[in-house]
Amino acid sequence: MSMLKKGTLFFLLCVLNVLLTACGVSDNAQQKLAAYTVTDIEGTAVDFPAAPERIITLSMSTDEVMLGLVEPARIAAVNSLLDDPVSSNVTGLVKEIPQRIGNPTVEEIMALHPDLVVVPDWGDLTMVPSLREAGLKVVVCKGARNLAEIRETITLLAAAAGVPERGEKLLSMMDGKLAEIQEKVAKIPQDERKRVVLISLMGGYGGLGSSFDEACRYAGVVNGRAELGIRDFQVMTKEQLVQIDPDILFLPTYNDRGNYDVGKFRREYLGDPSLQTMKAIRNQAFAEPFEGYIYNCSQDFVFGVQEIAYRVYGDAFKQGEDEHLSAVE
């Protein structure tokens, strides 16, 4: 081989070596860029080497938030109630996710091999140390009870999932939807605003401080419980219900897939002789709002606002039962 050829070969090998070295540095840099840290509401910093691909959240509302942030393929399991068409507005979307959970044990969670577990603070926080000791990435979030906490939870979960930009987009979508509803509500004269009371299977739910109360305000509706000063999860007596004298009663529809007699529960109110003087009962002014919206504490809270307005003010607010805000394209 001539000296010229040897020199050329040596030069090419040197160039190739430089390129390979540069690629290696680039790959390492990308890996470092992919790693991130999220601090949850308890102040715990959780390190992620990369965005999680097997996510589990331990509540219905956080499942719904996550379904607006990541593709269903990145979610390892969802709450079984998301299959119930009476309670869920995402029954079609979750068909792509094979596993269902309710109140799983530590062992059941570990068996799903998640790389992110989201635990709302209204759940069982005693399992968090055990999950972390087992090497799982656990983020504790607020169990949202109002719009501000919903927004906070969206931001935290978007960061935990490695998609903060989608969190920002989802918040913007919520703002847009609320503005659209508010524009219609503003056209309803104050003297035509209606008073409602929610009769809930969840005891005292629906009073002052509840997400339902906040949704009523956005919908231009007076929440009778809150107006009387009954706080969320304070039991409303039937004497107080007569005192409120609502224009419309919101009645429950949840039946545990046919295993619960919701009709019997409703008759305890509608058939009670002491309540027959009430305006709503005299006028048969009853409504059955879609529970997948009015109990919703995810980004789909906005559809709860619209659902309340629709049931009270009519077709100007009509919507389907599978509306869902998602930043996933």
Coordinates of C-alpha atoms in Angstrom, one line a residue:
M1 CA 0.0 0.0 0.0
S2 CA 1.4 3.4 -1.0
M3 CA 2.2 6.0 1.7
L4 CA -0.6 8.2 0.1
K5 CA -3.2 5.5 0.6
K6 CA -2.0 4.8 4.1
G7 CA -2.3 8.5 5.0
T8 CA -5.7 8.8 3.5
L9 CA -6.9 5.7 5.4
F10 CA -5.5 7.0 8.7
F11 CA -7.3 10.3 8.1
L12 CA -10.6 8.6 7.5
L13 CA -10.2 6.5 10.6
C14 CA -9.5 9.6 12.6
V15 CA -12.6 11.4 11.2
L16 CA -14.8 8.3 12.0
N17 CA -13.4 8.2 15.5
V18 CA -14.3 11.8 16.1
L19 CA -17.8 11.3 14.7
L20 CA -18.4 8.3 16.9
T21 CA -17.1 10.1 20.0
A22 CA -19.4 13.1 19.2
C23 CA -22.4 10.8 18.8
G24 CA -21.6 9.3 22.2
V25 CA -21.5 12.8 23.8
S26 CA -24.7 13.7 22.1
D27 CA -26.5 10.6 23.3
N28 CA -25.3 11.2 26.9
A29 CA -26.4 14.8 26.7
Q30 CA -29.8 13.7 25.5
Q31 CA -30.1 11.2 28.3
K32 CA -29.2 13.9 30.8
L33 CA -31.8 16.2 29.3
A34 CA -34.4 13.5 29.5
A35 CA -33.9 13.2 33.3
Y36 CA -35.9 15.5 35.5
T37 CA -37.1 16.0 39.1
V38 CA -40.6 16.7 40.4
T39 CA -41.5 17.9 43.9
D40 CA -44.9 16.7 45.1
I41 CA -47.2 18.4 47.6
E42 CA -45.5 16.8 50.6
G43 CA -42.2 18.3 49.5
T44 CA -40.7 15.0 48.3
A45 CA -38.4 15.4 45.3
V46 CA -38.9 12.5 42.9
D47 CA -36.2 11.9 40.2
F48 CA -37.2 10.5 36.8
P49 CA -34.5 9.2 34.5
A50 CA -37.0 9.5 31.6
A51 CA -40.7 10.1 31.1
P52 CA -42.7 7.2 32.6
E53 CA -44.4 4.7 30.3
R54 CA -46.4 2.7 32.8
I55 CA -48.5 5.2 34.9
I56 CA -51.0 4.4 37.6
T57 CA -53.1 6.9 39.5
L58 CA -55.2 6.0 42.5
S59 CA -58.4 7.9 41.9
M60 CA -60.9 8.4 39.2
S61 CA -60.3 12.1 38.9
T62 CA -56.5 11.8 38.6
D63 CA -57.0 9.1 36.0
E64 CA -59.1 11.6 34.0
V65 CA -56.4 14.2 34.4
M66 CA -53.7 11.8 33.1
L67 CA -55.9 10.8 30.2
G68 CA -55.8 14.4 29.1
L69 CA -52.0 14.5 29.3
V70 CA -50.6 11.2 27.9
E71 CA -51.6 8.6 25.4
P72 CA -53.7 5.7 26.8
A73 CA -50.8 3.3 26.0
R74 CA -48.7 5.0 28.7
I75 CA -51.3 4.2 31.4
A76 CA -51.0 0.8 33.0
A77 CA -54.4 0.7 34.7
V78 CA -57.4 2.9 35.5
N79 CA -60.2 3.0 38.1
S80 CA -62.9 0.5 37.3
L81 CA -65.6 3.2 37.6
L82 CA -64.3 4.7 34.4
D83 CA -66.1 1.9 32.6
D84 CA -69.5 2.8 34.1
P85 CA -71.5 4.9 31.7
V86 CA -73.5 6.5 34.6
S87 CA -70.3 7.7 36.3
S88 CA -67.8 8.3 33.5
N89 CA -67.4 10.5 30.4
V90 CA -64.4 8.5 29.1
T91 CA -65.8 5.0 28.8
G92 CA -64.7 4.8 25.1
L93 CA -61.2 6.2 25.8
V94 CA -60.4 3.7 28.5
K95 CA -61.2 0.7 26.4
E96 CA -57.6 0.9 25.1
I97 CA -56.3 0.3 28.7
P98 CA -56.5 -3.4 29.7
Q99 CA -56.2 -3.3 33.5
R100 CA -58.7 -2.1 36.1
I101 CA -58.1 -1.2 39.8
G102 CA -60.2 -0.1 42.7
N103 CA -58.4 0.3 46.0
P104 CA -55.3 -1.8 45.2
T105 CA -52.8 -3.1 47.9
V106 CA -49.1 -2.4 47.7
E107 CA -48.6 -5.8 46.3
E108 CA -51.2 -5.3 43.6
I109 CA -49.7 -2.1 42.5
M110 CA -46.2 -3.6 42.4
A111 CA -47.5 -6.4 40.2
L112 CA -48.4 -3.9 37.5
H113 CA -44.8 -2.7 37.4
P114 CA -45.5 1.0 37.2
D115 CA -42.8 3.6 36.7
L116 CA -45.1 6.3 38.2
V117 CA -47.7 6.0 40.9
V118 CA -49.8 9.1 41.6
V119 CA -51.5 9.1 45.1
P120 CA -54.1 11.8 45.9
D121 CA -54.0 13.0 49.5
W122 CA -57.5 11.9 50.1
G123 CA -56.4 8.3 49.6
D124 CA -54.4 5.9 51.7
L125 CA -51.1 7.7 52.2
T126 CA -49.8 5.0 54.5
M127 CA -48.8 2.9 51.5
V128 CA -46.6 5.6 50.1
P129 CA -43.4 4.7 52.1
S130 CA -43.8 1.1 51.3
L131 CA -44.1 1.8 47.6
R132 CA -41.0 4.0 47.7
E133 CA -39.1 1.4 49.6
A134 CA -39.9 -1.0 46.8
G135 CA -38.2 1.4 44.4
L136 CA -41.3 2.9 42.8
K137 CA -41.6 6.5 41.8
V138 CA -44.5 8.0 43.8
V139 CA -45.9 11.5 43.5
V140 CA -48.5 12.7 46.1
C141 CA -51.0 15.2 44.7
K142 CA -54.0 17.0 46.1
G143 CA -57.3 15.3 45.8
A144 CA -58.8 18.3 44.1
R145 CA -61.9 19.8 45.7
N146 CA -62.1 23.1 43.7
L147 CA -61.0 24.6 40.4
A148 CA -57.8 26.1 41.8
E149 CA -56.7 22.6 43.1
I150 CA -57.7 21.0 39.8
R151 CA -55.4 23.4 38.0
E152 CA -52.6 22.7 40.5
T153 CA -53.0 19.0 40.1
I154 CA -52.9 19.2 36.3
T155 CA -49.6 21.1 36.5
L156 CA -48.1 18.6 38.9
L157 CA -49.2 15.5 37.0
A158 CA -48.1 17.0 33.7
A159 CA -44.6 17.6 35.2
A160 CA -44.5 14.1 36.7
A161 CA -45.4 12.6 33.3
G162 CA -42.7 14.6 31.6
V163 CA -45.2 16.7 29.5
P164 CA -45.3 20.1 31.2
E165 CA -46.2 21.8 27.9
R166 CA -49.3 19.6 27.7
G167 CA -50.3 20.7 31.2
E168 CA -50.1 24.3 30.0
K169 CA -52.2 23.5 27.0
L170 CA -54.8 21.7 29.0
L171 CA -55.2 24.7 31.4
S172 CA -55.6 27.0 28.4
M173 CA -58.3 24.7 27.0
M174 CA -60.2 24.8 30.3
D175 CA -60.0 28.6 30.4
G176 CA -61.4 28.8 26.9
K177 CA -64.3 26.5 27.7
L178 CA -65.2 28.3 30.8
A179 CA -65.1 31.6 29.0
E180 CA -67.4 30.2 26.3
I181 CA -69.9 29.1 29.0
Q182 CA -69.6 32.4 31.0
E183 CA -70.4 34.4 27.8
K184 CA -73.8 32.5 27.6
V185 CA -74.5 32.7 31.3
A186 CA -74.0 36.5 31.3
K187 CA -77.1 36.8 29.1
I188 CA -79.3 35.2 31.8
P189 CA -81.0 38.0 33.8
Q190 CA -80.4 37.9 37.5
D191 CA -84.1 37.7 38.3
E192 CA -84.3 34.5 36.1
R193 CA -81.5 32.7 37.9
K194 CA -82.7 29.5 39.5
R195 CA -82.0 27.9 42.9
V196 CA -81.1 24.2 43.0
V197 CA -80.3 21.5 45.5
L198 CA -78.3 18.4 44.7
I199 CA -79.6 15.2 46.4
S200 CA -76.5 13.1 46.5
L201 CA -75.9 9.5 47.5
M202 CA -72.7 10.9 49.1
G203 CA -74.4 12.1 52.3
G204 CA -73.7 15.8 52.7
Y205 CA -71.9 16.4 49.4
G206 CA -72.7 19.6 47.5
G207 CA -72.6 22.3 50.1
L208 CA -70.5 25.4 50.6
G209 CA -66.9 24.7 49.5
S210 CA -67.6 21.8 47.2
S211 CA -66.7 21.6 43.6
F212 CA -70.4 21.4 42.8
D213 CA -70.9 24.7 44.6
E214 CA -68.2 26.3 42.5
A215 CA -69.6 24.8 39.3
C216 CA -73.0 26.3 40.2
R217 CA -71.5 29.8 40.5
Y218 CA -69.9 29.5 37.1
A219 CA -73.2 28.2 35.7
G220 CA -75.2 31.1 37.0
V221 CA -77.2 28.9 39.4
V222 CA -77.8 29.5 43.1
N223 CA -76.7 26.4 45.2
G224 CA -79.4 26.2 47.9
R225 CA -77.2 24.4 50.4
A226 CA -74.4 26.9 50.2
E227 CA -76.9 29.9 50.3
L228 CA -78.2 28.5 53.6
G229 CA -74.6 28.2 54.9
I230 CA -74.5 24.4 54.8
R231 CA -70.8 23.4 54.3
D232 CA -69.6 20.6 52.2
F233 CA -70.3 17.2 53.8
Q234 CA -72.5 18.8 56.5
V235 CA -75.7 16.7 56.3
M236 CA -78.7 18.8 55.2
T237 CA -81.8 18.0 57.1
K238 CA -85.2 17.8 55.4
E239 CA -86.3 20.8 57.5
Q240 CA -83.5 22.8 55.9
L241 CA -84.5 21.5 52.5
V242 CA -88.0 22.9 53.0
Q243 CA -86.4 26.2 54.2
I244 CA -84.3 26.4 51.0
D245 CA -87.4 25.6 48.8
P246 CA -85.4 25.1 45.6
D247 CA -86.8 25.7 42.1
I248 CA -85.2 22.5 40.9
L249 CA -84.0 19.3 42.6
F250 CA -81.1 17.4 41.1
L251 CA -81.7 13.7 41.6
P252 CA -79.0 10.9 41.7
T253 CA -78.8 8.2 39.0
Y254 CA -75.9 6.0 40.1
N255 CA -77.1 2.4 40.5
D256 CA -73.9 0.4 40.9
R257 CA -74.5 -1.2 37.5
G258 CA -78.0 -2.3 38.6
N259 CA -77.0 -3.5 42.1
Y260 CA -78.3 -0.5 43.9
D261 CA -81.9 0.7 44.1
V262 CA -81.5 4.4 43.5
G263 CA -85.3 4.7 42.9
K264 CA -85.9 3.7 46.5
F265 CA -83.4 6.4 47.7
R266 CA -85.1 9.0 45.6
R267 CA -88.6 8.1 46.9
E268 CA -87.3 8.9 50.4
Y269 CA -87.4 12.5 49.3
L270 CA -90.0 12.7 46.6
G271 CA -92.6 10.6 48.5
D272 CA -92.0 12.3 51.9
P273 CA -95.3 14.1 53.0
S274 CA -93.3 16.7 54.8
L275 CA -91.6 17.8 51.6
Q276 CA -94.7 18.1 49.4
T277 CA -95.1 21.9 49.9
M278 CA -91.7 22.5 48.3
K279 CA -91.8 24.4 45.0
A280 CA -89.7 21.8 43.1
I281 CA -92.0 18.9 44.2
R282 CA -95.2 20.8 43.5
N283 CA -94.0 21.7 40.0
Q284 CA -92.3 18.3 39.4
A285 CA -89.1 20.2 38.7
F286 CA -86.6 17.4 38.8
A287 CA -83.5 17.0 36.7
E288 CA -81.0 14.1 36.4
P289 CA -77.6 15.7 35.5
F290 CA -75.0 13.4 34.1
E291 CA -72.9 12.3 37.1
G292 CA -69.8 11.8 34.9
Y293 CA -69.7 15.6 34.8
I294 CA -71.1 17.0 38.0
Y295 CA -68.9 15.0 40.3
N296 CA -65.9 15.6 38.1
C297 CA -62.7 17.0 39.6
S298 CA -60.5 16.8 36.6
Q299 CA -60.1 19.2 33.6
D300 CA -63.6 18.0 32.7
F301 CA -65.0 20.0 35.6
V302 CA -65.8 22.6 32.9
F303 CA -68.4 20.2 31.4
G304 CA -69.9 19.9 34.9
V305 CA -70.5 23.6 34.8
Q306 CA -72.1 23.3 31.4
E307 CA -74.2 20.3 32.5
I308 CA -75.6 22.3 35.5
A309 CA -76.5 25.2 33.2
Y310 CA -78.1 22.9 30.6
R311 CA -80.3 21.1 33.2
V312 CA -81.5 24.5 34.6
Y313 CA -81.5 26.8 31.5
G314 CA -82.0 24.5 28.6
D315 CA -80.6 23.7 25.1
A316 CA -78.3 26.7 24.8
F317 CA -75.9 24.7 27.0
K318 CA -76.6 21.2 25.6
Q319 CA -73.7 18.8 25.2
G320 CA -72.9 15.1 24.8
E321 CA -71.9 12.7 27.5
D322 CA -68.5 11.9 26.2
E323 CA -66.9 15.3 26.2
H324 CA -63.3 15.3 27.4
L325 CA -60.5 17.8 27.3
S326 CA -57.2 16.5 26.1
A327 CA -53.9 18.0 25.2
V328 CA -52.9 14.8 23.5
E329 CA -52.9 15.2 19.7

